[in-house]
Amino acid sequence: ASGYGSFVGGGRCNTASACLSTVSGGRSNTASGTYSTVGGGRGNCASGNCSTVGGGIGNCASGYSSTVGGGGGSMFGGLNEV
């Protein structure tokens, strides 16, 4: 966890690099948007500000306030896209 106020709860090879970003666990997950969150899973990224990935494998939430609940290989990049 390298961002101001960021947090990595556990797992392996996880990164929370933005201000107030969180990765709770899992493996190889990245939260690089401000206020972004990855709950767990593997290979997920939350790069949009205020974005969330709940879990799964290979998901990315790149738009502002976008959300991916889980599953595999989903990408959401639009404003407020769920």
Short mmCIF file of C-alpha atoms in Angstrom, two decimals:
data_model
loop_
_atom_site.label_atom_id
_atom_site.label_comp_id
_atom_site.label_asym_id
_atom_site.label_seq_id
_atom_site.Cartn_x
_atom_site.Cartn_y
_atom_site.Cartn_z
CA ALA A 1 0.00 0.00 0.00
CA SER A 2 1.80 3.08 -1.25
CA GLY A 3 -0.95 5.69 -1.61
CA TYR A 4 -1.84 8.11 1.17
CA GLY A 5 -4.30 6.35 3.49
CA SER A 6 -4.34 3.24 1.27
CA PHE A 7 -4.70 -0.29 2.61
CA VAL A 8 -3.87 -3.87 1.59
CA GLY A 9 -5.49 -6.39 3.90
CA GLY A 10 -3.66 -9.53 2.83
CA GLY A 11 -3.13 -11.98 0.05
CA ARG A 12 -0.19 -11.93 -2.38
CA CYS A 13 1.22 -9.36 -4.79
CA ASN A 14 -1.58 -6.82 -4.19
CA THR A 15 -1.14 -3.08 -4.72
CA ALA A 16 -3.10 -0.08 -3.46
CA SER A 17 -1.28 2.85 -5.02
CA ALA A 18 -3.79 5.68 -5.04
CA CYS A 19 -4.98 7.96 -2.26
CA LEU A 20 -7.44 6.13 0.02
CA SER A 21 -7.53 3.00 -2.16
CA THR A 22 -8.08 -0.53 -0.79
CA VAL A 23 -7.33 -4.12 -1.73
CA SER A 24 -8.80 -6.47 0.87
CA GLY A 25 -7.12 -9.67 -0.27
CA GLY A 26 -6.66 -12.13 -3.08
CA ARG A 27 -3.74 -12.20 -5.50
CA SER A 28 -2.26 -9.78 -8.02
CA ASN A 29 -5.01 -7.17 -7.58
CA THR A 30 -4.51 -3.44 -8.09
CA ALA A 31 -6.44 -0.43 -6.83
CA SER A 32 -4.94 2.57 -8.62
CA GLY A 33 -7.86 5.00 -8.71
CA THR A 34 -8.53 7.43 -5.85
CA TYR A 35 -11.11 5.90 -3.46
CA SER A 36 -11.03 2.65 -5.47
CA THR A 37 -11.56 -0.83 -3.99
CA VAL A 38 -10.84 -4.44 -4.94
CA GLY A 39 -12.44 -6.94 -2.58
CA GLY A 40 -10.49 -10.02 -3.62
CA GLY A 41 -10.07 -12.54 -6.38
CA ARG A 42 -7.15 -12.60 -8.80
CA GLY A 43 -5.79 -10.20 -11.39
CA ASN A 44 -8.44 -7.52 -10.87
CA CYS A 45 -7.98 -3.78 -11.23
CA ALA A 46 -9.94 -0.78 -10.06
CA SER A 47 -8.31 2.10 -11.93
CA GLY A 48 -11.17 4.56 -12.14
CA ASN A 49 -11.70 7.00 -9.30
CA CYS A 50 -14.40 5.71 -6.91
CA SER A 51 -14.48 2.35 -8.76
CA THR A 52 -15.03 -1.11 -7.27
CA VAL A 53 -14.32 -4.71 -8.19
CA GLY A 54 -15.91 -7.17 -5.80
CA GLY A 55 -13.89 -10.21 -6.87
CA GLY A 56 -13.54 -12.78 -9.60
CA ILE A 57 -10.71 -13.15 -12.09
CA GLY A 58 -9.36 -10.62 -14.57
CA ASN A 59 -11.95 -7.88 -14.07
CA CYS A 60 -11.31 -4.16 -14.47
CA ALA A 61 -13.37 -1.14 -13.43
CA SER A 62 -11.75 1.81 -15.20
CA GLY A 63 -14.51 4.42 -15.39
CA TYR A 64 -15.43 6.93 -12.71
CA SER A 65 -17.69 5.24 -10.14
CA SER A 66 -17.85 2.00 -12.17
CA THR A 67 -18.47 -1.38 -10.52
CA VAL A 68 -17.77 -5.00 -11.40
CA GLY A 69 -19.42 -7.39 -8.98
CA GLY A 70 -17.41 -10.47 -9.94
CA GLY A 71 -17.15 -13.12 -12.60
CA GLY A 72 -14.34 -13.20 -15.13
CA GLY A 73 -12.93 -10.93 -17.79
CA SER A 74 -15.40 -8.08 -17.33
CA MET A 75 -14.36 -4.52 -18.15
CA PHE A 76 -16.41 -1.44 -17.32
CA GLY A 77 -15.09 1.95 -18.34
CA GLY A 78 -18.10 4.24 -18.59
CA LEU A 79 -19.20 6.87 -16.11
CA ASN A 80 -21.20 5.24 -13.31
CA GLU A 81 -21.32 1.96 -15.23
CA VAL A 82 -22.34 -1.17 -13.32
#
